[in-house]
Short mmCIF file of C-alpha atoms and ligand atoms in Angstrom, two decimals:
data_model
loop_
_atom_site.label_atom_id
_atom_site.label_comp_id
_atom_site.label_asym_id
_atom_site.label_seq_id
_atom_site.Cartn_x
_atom_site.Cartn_y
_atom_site.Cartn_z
CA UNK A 1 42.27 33.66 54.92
CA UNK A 2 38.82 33.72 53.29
CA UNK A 3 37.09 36.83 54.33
CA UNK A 4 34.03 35.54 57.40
CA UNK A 5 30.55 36.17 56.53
CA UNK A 6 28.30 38.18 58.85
CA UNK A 7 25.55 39.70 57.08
CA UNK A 8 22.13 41.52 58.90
CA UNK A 9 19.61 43.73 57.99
CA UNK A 10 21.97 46.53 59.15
CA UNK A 11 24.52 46.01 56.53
CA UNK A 12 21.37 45.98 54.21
CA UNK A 13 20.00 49.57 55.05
CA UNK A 14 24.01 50.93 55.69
CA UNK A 15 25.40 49.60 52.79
CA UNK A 16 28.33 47.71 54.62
CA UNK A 17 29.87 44.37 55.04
CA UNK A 18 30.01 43.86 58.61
CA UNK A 19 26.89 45.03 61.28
CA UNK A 20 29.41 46.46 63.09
CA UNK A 21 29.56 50.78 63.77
CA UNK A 22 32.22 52.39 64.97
CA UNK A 23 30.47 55.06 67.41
CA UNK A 24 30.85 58.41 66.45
CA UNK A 25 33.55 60.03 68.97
CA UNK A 26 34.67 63.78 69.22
CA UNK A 27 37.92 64.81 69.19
CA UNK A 28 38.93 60.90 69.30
CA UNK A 29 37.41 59.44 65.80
CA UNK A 30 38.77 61.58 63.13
CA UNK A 31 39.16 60.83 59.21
CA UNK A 32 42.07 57.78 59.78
CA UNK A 33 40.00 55.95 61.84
CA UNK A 34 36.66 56.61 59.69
CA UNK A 35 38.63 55.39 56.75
CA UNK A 36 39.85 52.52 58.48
CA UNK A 37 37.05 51.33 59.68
CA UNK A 38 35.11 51.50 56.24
CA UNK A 39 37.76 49.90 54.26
CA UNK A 40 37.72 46.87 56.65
CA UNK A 41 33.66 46.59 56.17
CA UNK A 42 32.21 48.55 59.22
CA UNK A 43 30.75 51.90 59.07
CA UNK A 44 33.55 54.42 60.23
CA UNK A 45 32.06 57.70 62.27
CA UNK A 46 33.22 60.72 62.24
CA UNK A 47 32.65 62.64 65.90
CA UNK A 48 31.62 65.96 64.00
CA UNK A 49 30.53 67.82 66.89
CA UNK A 50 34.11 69.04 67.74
CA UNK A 51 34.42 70.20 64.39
CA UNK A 52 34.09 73.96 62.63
CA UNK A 53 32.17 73.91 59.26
CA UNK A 54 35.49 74.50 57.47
CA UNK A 55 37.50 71.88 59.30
CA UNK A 56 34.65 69.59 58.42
CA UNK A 57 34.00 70.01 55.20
CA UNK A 58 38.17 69.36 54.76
CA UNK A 59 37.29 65.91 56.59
CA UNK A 60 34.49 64.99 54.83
CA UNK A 61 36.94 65.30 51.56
CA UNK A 62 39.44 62.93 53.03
CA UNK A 63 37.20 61.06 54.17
CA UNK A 64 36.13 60.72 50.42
CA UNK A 65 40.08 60.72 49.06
CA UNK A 66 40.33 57.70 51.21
CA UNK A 67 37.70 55.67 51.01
CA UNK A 68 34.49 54.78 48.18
CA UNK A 69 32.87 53.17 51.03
CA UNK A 70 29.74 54.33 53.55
CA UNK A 71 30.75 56.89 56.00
CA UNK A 72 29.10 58.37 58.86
CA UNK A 73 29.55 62.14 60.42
CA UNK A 74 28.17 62.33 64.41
CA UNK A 75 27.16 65.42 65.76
CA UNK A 76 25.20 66.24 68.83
CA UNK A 77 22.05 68.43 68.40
CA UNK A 78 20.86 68.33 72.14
CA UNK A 79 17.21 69.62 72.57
CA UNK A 80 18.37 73.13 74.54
CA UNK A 81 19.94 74.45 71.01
CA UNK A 82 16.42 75.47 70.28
CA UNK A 83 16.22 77.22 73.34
CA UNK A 84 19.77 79.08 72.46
CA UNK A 85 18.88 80.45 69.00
CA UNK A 86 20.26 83.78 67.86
CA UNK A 87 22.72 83.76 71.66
CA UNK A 88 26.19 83.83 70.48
CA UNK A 89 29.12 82.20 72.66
CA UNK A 90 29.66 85.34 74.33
CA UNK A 91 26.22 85.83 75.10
CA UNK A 92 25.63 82.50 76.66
CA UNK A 93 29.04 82.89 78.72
CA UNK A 94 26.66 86.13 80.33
CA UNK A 95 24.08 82.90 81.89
CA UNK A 96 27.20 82.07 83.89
CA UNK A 97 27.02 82.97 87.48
CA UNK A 98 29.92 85.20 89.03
CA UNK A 99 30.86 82.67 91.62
CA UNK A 100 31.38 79.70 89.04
CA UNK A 101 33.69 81.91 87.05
CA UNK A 102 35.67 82.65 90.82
CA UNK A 103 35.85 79.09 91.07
CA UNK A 104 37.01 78.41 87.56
CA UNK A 105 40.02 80.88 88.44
CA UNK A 106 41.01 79.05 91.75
CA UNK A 107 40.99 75.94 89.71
CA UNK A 108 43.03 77.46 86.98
CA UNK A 109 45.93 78.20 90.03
CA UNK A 110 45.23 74.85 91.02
CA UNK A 111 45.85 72.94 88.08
CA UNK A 112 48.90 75.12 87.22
CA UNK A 113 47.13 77.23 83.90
CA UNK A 114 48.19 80.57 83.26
CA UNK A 115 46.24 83.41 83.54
CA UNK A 116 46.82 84.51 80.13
CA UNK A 117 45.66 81.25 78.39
CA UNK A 118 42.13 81.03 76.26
CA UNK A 119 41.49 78.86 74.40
CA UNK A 120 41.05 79.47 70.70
CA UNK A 121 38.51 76.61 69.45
CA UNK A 122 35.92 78.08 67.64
CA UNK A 123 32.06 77.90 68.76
CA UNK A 124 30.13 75.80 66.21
CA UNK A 125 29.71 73.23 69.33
CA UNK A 126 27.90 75.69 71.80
CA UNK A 127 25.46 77.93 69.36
CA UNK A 128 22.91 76.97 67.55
CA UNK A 129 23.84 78.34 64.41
CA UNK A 130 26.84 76.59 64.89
CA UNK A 131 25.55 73.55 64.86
CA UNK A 132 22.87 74.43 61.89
CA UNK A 133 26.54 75.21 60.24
CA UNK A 134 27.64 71.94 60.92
CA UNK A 135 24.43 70.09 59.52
CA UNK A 136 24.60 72.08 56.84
CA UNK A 137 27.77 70.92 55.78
CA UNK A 138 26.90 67.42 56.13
CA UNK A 139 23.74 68.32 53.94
CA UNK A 140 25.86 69.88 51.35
CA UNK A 141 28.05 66.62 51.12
CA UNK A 142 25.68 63.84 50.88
CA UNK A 143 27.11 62.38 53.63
CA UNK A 144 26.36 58.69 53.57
CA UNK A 145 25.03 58.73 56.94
CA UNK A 146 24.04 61.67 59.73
CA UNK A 147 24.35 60.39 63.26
CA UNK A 148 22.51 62.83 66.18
CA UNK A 149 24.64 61.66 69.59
CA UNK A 150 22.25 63.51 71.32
CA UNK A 151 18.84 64.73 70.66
CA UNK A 152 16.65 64.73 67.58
CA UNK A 153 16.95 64.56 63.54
CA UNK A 154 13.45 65.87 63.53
CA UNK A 155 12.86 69.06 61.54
CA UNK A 156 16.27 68.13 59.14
CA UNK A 157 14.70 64.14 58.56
CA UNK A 158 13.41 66.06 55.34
CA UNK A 159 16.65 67.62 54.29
CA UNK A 160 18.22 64.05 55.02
CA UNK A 161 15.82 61.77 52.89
CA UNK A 162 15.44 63.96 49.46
CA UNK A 163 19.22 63.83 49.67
CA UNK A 164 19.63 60.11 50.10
CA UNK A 165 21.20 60.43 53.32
CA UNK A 166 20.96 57.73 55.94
CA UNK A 167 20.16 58.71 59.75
CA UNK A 168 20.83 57.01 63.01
CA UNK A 169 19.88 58.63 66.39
CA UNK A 170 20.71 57.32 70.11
CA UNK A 171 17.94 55.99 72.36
CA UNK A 172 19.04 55.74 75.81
CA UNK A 173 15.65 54.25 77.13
CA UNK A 174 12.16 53.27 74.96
CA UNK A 175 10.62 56.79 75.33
CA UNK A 176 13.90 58.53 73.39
CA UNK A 177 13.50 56.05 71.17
CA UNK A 178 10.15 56.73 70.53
CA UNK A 179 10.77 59.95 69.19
CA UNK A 180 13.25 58.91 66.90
CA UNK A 181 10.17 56.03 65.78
CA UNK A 182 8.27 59.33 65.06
CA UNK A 183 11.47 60.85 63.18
CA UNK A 184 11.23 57.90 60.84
CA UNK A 185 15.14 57.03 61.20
CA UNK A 186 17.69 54.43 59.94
CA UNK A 187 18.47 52.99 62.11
CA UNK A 188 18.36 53.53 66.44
CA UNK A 189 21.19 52.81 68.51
CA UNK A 190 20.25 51.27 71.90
CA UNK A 191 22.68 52.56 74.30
CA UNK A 192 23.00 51.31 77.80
CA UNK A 193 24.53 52.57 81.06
CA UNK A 194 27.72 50.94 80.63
CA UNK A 195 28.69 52.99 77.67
CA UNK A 196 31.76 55.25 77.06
CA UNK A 197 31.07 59.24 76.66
CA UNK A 198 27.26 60.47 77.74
CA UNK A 199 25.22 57.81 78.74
CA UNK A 200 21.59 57.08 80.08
CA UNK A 201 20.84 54.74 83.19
CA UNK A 202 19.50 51.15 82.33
CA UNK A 203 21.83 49.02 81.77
CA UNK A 204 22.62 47.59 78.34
CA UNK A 205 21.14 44.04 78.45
CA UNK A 206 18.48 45.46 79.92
CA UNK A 207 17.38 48.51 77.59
CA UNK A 208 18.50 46.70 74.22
CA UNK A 209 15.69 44.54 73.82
CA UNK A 210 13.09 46.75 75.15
CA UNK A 211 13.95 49.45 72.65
CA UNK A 212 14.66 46.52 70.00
CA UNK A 213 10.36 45.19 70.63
CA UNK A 214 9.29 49.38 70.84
CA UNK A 215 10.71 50.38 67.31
CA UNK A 216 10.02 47.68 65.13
CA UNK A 217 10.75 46.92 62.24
CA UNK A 218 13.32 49.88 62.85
CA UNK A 219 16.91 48.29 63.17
CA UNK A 220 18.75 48.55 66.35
CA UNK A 221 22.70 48.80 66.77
CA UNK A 222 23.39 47.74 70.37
CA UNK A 223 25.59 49.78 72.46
CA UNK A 224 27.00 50.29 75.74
CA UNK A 225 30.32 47.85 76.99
CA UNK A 226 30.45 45.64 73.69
CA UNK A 227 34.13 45.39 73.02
CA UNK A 228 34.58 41.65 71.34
CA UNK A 229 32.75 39.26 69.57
CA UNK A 230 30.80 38.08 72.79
CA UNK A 231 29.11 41.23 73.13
CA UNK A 232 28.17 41.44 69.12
CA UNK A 233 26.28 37.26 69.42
CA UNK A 234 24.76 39.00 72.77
CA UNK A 235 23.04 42.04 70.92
CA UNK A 236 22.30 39.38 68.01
CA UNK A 237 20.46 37.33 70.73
CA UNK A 238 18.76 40.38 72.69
CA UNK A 239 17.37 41.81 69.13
CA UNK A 240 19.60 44.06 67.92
CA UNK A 241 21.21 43.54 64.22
CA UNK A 242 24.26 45.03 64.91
CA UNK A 243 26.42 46.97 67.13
CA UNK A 244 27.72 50.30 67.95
CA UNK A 245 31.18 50.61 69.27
CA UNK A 246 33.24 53.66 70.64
CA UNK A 247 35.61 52.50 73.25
CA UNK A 248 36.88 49.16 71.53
CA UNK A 249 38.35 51.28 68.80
CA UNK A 250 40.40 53.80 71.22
CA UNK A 251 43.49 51.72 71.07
CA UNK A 252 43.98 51.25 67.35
CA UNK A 253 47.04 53.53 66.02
CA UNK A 254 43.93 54.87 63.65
CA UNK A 255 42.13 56.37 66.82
CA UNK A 256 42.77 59.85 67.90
CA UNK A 257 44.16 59.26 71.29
CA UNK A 258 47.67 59.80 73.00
CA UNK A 259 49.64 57.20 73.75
CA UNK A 260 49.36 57.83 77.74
CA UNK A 261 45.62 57.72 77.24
CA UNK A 262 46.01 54.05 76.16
CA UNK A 263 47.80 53.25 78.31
CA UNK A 264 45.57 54.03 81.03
CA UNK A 265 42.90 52.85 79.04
CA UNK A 266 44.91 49.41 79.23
CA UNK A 267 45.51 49.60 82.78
CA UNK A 268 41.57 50.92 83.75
CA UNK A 269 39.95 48.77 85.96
CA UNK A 270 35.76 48.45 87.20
CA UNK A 271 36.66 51.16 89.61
CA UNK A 272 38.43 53.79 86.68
CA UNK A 273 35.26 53.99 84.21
CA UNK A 274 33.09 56.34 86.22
CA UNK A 275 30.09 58.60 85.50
CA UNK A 276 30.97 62.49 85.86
CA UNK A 277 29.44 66.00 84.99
CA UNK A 278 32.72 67.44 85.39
CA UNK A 279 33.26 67.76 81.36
CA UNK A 280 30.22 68.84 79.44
CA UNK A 281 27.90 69.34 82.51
CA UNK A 282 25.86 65.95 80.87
CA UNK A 283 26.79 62.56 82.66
CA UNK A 284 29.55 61.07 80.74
CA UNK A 285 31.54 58.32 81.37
CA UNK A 286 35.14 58.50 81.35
CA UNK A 287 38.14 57.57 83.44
CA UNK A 288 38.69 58.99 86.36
CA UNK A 289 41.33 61.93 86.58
CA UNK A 290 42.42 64.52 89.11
CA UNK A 291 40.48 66.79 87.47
CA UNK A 292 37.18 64.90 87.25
CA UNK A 293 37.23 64.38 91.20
CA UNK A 294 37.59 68.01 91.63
CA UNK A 295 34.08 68.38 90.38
CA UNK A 296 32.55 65.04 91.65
CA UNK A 297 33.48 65.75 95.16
CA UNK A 298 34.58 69.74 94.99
CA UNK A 299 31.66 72.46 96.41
CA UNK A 300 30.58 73.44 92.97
CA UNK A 301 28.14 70.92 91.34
CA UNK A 302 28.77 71.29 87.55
CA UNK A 303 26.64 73.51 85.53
CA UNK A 304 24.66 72.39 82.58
CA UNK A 305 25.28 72.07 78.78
CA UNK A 306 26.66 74.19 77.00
CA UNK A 307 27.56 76.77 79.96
CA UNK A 308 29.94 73.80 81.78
CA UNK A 309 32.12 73.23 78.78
CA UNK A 310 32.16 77.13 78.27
CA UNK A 311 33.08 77.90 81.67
CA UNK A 312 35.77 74.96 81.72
CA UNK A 313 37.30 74.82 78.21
CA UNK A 314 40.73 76.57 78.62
CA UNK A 315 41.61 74.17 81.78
CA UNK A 316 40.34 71.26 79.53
CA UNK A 317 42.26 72.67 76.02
CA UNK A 318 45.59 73.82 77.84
CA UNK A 319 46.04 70.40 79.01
CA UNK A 320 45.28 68.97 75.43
CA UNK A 321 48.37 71.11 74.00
CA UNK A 322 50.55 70.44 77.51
CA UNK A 323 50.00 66.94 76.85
CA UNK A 324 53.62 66.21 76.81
CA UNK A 325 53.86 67.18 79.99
CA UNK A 326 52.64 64.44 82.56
CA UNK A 327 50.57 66.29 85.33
CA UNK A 328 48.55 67.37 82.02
CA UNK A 329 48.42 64.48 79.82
CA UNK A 330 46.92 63.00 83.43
CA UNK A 331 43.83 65.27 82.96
CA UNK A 332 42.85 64.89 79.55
CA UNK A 333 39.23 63.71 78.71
CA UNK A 334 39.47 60.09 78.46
CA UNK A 335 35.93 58.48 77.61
CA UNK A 336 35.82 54.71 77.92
CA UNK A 337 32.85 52.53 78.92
CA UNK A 338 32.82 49.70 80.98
CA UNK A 339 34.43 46.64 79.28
CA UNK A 340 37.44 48.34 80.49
CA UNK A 341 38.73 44.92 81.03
CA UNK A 342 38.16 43.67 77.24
CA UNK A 343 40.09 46.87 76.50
CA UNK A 344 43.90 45.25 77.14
CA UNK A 345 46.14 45.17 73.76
CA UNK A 346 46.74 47.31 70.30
CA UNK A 347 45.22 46.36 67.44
CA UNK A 348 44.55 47.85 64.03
CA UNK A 349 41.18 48.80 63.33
CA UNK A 350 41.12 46.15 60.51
CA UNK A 351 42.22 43.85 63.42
CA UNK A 352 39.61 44.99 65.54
CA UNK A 353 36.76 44.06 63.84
CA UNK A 354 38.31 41.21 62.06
CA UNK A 355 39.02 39.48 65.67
CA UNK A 356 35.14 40.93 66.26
CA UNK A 357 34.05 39.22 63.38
CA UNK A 358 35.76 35.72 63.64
CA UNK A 359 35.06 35.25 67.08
CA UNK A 360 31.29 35.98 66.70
CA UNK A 361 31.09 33.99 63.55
CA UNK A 362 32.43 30.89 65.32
CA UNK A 363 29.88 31.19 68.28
CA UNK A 364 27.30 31.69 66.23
CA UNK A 365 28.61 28.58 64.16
CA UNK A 366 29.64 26.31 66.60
CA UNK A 367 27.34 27.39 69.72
CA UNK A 368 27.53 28.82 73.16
CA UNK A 369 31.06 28.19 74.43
CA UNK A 370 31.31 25.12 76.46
CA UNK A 371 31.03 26.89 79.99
CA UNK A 372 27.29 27.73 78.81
CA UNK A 373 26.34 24.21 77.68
CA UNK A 374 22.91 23.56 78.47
CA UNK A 375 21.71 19.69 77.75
C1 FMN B 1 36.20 58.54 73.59
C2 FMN B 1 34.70 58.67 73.39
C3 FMN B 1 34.20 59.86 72.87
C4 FMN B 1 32.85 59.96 72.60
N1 FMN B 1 32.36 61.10 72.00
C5 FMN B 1 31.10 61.12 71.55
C6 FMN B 1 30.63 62.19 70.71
O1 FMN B 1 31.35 63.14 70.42
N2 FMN B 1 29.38 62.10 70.23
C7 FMN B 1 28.57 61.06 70.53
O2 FMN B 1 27.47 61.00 70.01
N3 FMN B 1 28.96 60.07 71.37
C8 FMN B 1 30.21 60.06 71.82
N4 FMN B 1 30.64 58.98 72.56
C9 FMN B 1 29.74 57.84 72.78
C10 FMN B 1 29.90 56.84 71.62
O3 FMN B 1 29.34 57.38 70.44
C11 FMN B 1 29.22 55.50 71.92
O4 FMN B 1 27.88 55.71 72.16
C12 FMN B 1 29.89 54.73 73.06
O5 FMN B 1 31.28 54.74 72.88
C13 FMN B 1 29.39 53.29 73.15
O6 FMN B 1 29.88 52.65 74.30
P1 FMN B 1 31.30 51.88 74.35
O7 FMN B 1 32.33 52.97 74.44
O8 FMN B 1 31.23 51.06 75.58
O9 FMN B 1 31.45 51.09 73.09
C14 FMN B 1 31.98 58.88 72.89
C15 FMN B 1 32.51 57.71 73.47
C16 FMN B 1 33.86 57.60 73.71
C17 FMN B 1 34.39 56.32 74.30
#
């Protein structure tokens, strides 16, 4: 079949075939998925942030062995790194207070982890200089495209444009996405409420075109709960030129994810998708697990970024390599956004945004489906 047509200003400024970007998703999008996306005309992201500088610079390369085509590397460079320059992870394990690491122990008993388990991932995530490894890395490559899932490009725009390197940043509401007007970005993903992973709180029909009329002529990808080709005519029709999509992908065999997380990514209903602080202290949506209610209802509220995560990484990594067992593979980190619903079958990610594609193409073609005719 003749390959569908579906060309906006986003695939002008990214270089690609389709206006369609899969979201940049750490620990889930990795180099199979970023290829695959690519190769079938969107622009695959790879979620950096979980990344060391070694490990990434290795992905970037088969990233490269894999596919000619635009790329995109995600990290998340929130606004408190500045505030944690020169504090190594030790050193911001000391902001901790004594009774969260008490209650971190009676959670460890709890949730069956040994006593003699640490995790070993490295700390690039939580430092600054981590992260300022990270970027640098990107920098070094020419990536095709930086992606900031949280915060600001600011003081490395410069860096970015005398290499010829593209930049997107996430606007959860207009006054975010201000700042990345003032940045002088890409391209600005509008993400709403109904998103997968960290989210803001407007919902996405409602913040996509008021960001869309704030930033212009800066493109907008929409985001937030678009899973089909629906959702892609939608963010057409509220001002967007394209879309941004993290959870839609989870179920392809390119995507990062066990096999029990699909599944109960299959099964997830409206009430599975909820907002909790109980992973990186930062609302995030995700599905529900045992060990998400723990903190949403437990006595501790969750502390903030980065000291949550720091506090709670070996319960979160032992059950990431128990995952063949079930009571662990029941508490892994499952983001998904709302169109948990649209998220029901296994496709390819070729599939994915083919289906996307064809289905958008023939609204846009043909008209509103006949439940919406209006004369
Ligand atoms: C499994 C998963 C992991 C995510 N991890 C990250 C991440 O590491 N960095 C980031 O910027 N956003 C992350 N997000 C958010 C996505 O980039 C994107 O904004 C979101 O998926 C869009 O909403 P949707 O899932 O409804 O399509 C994640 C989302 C999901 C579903």
């Amino acid at each position: 079949m003749a390959r569908r047509k579906l060309h906006t200003r986003l695939c002008d400024v990214l270089e690609i075939e389709y206006p369609i970007i899969q979201a940049g998703m750490g620990g889930f999008s990795d180099p199979p998925l970023v290829i695959a996306v690519s190769e079938a005309g969107g622009l695959g992201t790879l979620g950096g942030a979980v990344y060391e500088p070694d490990t990434l610079d290795a992905a970037i390369r088969e990233i490269r062995k894999g596919t000619s085509k635009p790329f995109a590397i995600d990290l998340l460079l929130p606004d408190s790194l500045k505030d944690m320059e020169g504090i190594s992870k030790e050193g911001l394990m000391k902001y901790i207070p004594d009774d969260y690491f008490e209650y971190a122990k009676e959670l460890r008993k709890k949730f069956n982890i040994p006593d003699d388990f640490y995790s070993t991932r490295g700390g690039a995530l939580w430092t600054s200089e981590g992260t300022m490894a990270l970027i640098q890395v990107c920098l070094d490559n020419k990536v095709p495209v930086l992606a900031a899932g949280l915060g600001r490009l600011g003081d490395i725009m410069p860096e970015c444009k005398s290499r010829g390197i593209k930049t997107i940043a996430i606007g959860a509401n207009v006054r975010m996405s201000l700042k990345h007007v003032e940045d002088q970005v890409d391209v600005i993903v509008a993400q709403g409420y109904d998103a997968g992973g960290h989210t803001g709180n407007i919902g996405t029909l409602a913040v996509v075109p008021q960001i869309a009329d704030a930033v212009k002529p800066i493109p907008v990808a929409a985001a937030g709960g678009i899973a089909d080709g629906r959702g892609l005519v939608a963010a057409l029709a509220l001002g967007a030129v394209g879309v941004w999509c993290g959870s839609m992908f989870l179920l392809s065999p390119e995507a990062t994810f066990t096999e029990g997380q699909k599944d109960r990514v299959i099964a997830a209903t409206e009430r599975d998708a909820v907002i909790t602080k109980a992973i990186s202290g930062k609302t995030m949506r995700q599905l529900r697990t045992p060990y998400t209610e723990i903190w949403d209802k437990g006595p501790k509220p969750p502390l903030g970024w980065p000291f949550h995560m720091l506090l709670t990484l070996d319960i979160v990594d032992y059950a990431y390599e128990h995952a063949d067992q079930k009571e662990f593979e029941e508490m892994l980190v499952t983001p998904a956004g709302q169109a948990t619903r649209l998220l029901n079958r296994r496709r390819t990610a070729k599939q994915i945004i083919d289906d996307m594609v064809e289905e958008a193409v023939t609204i846009l073609e043909q008209g509103l489906p006949k439940t919406a005719q209006w004369k």
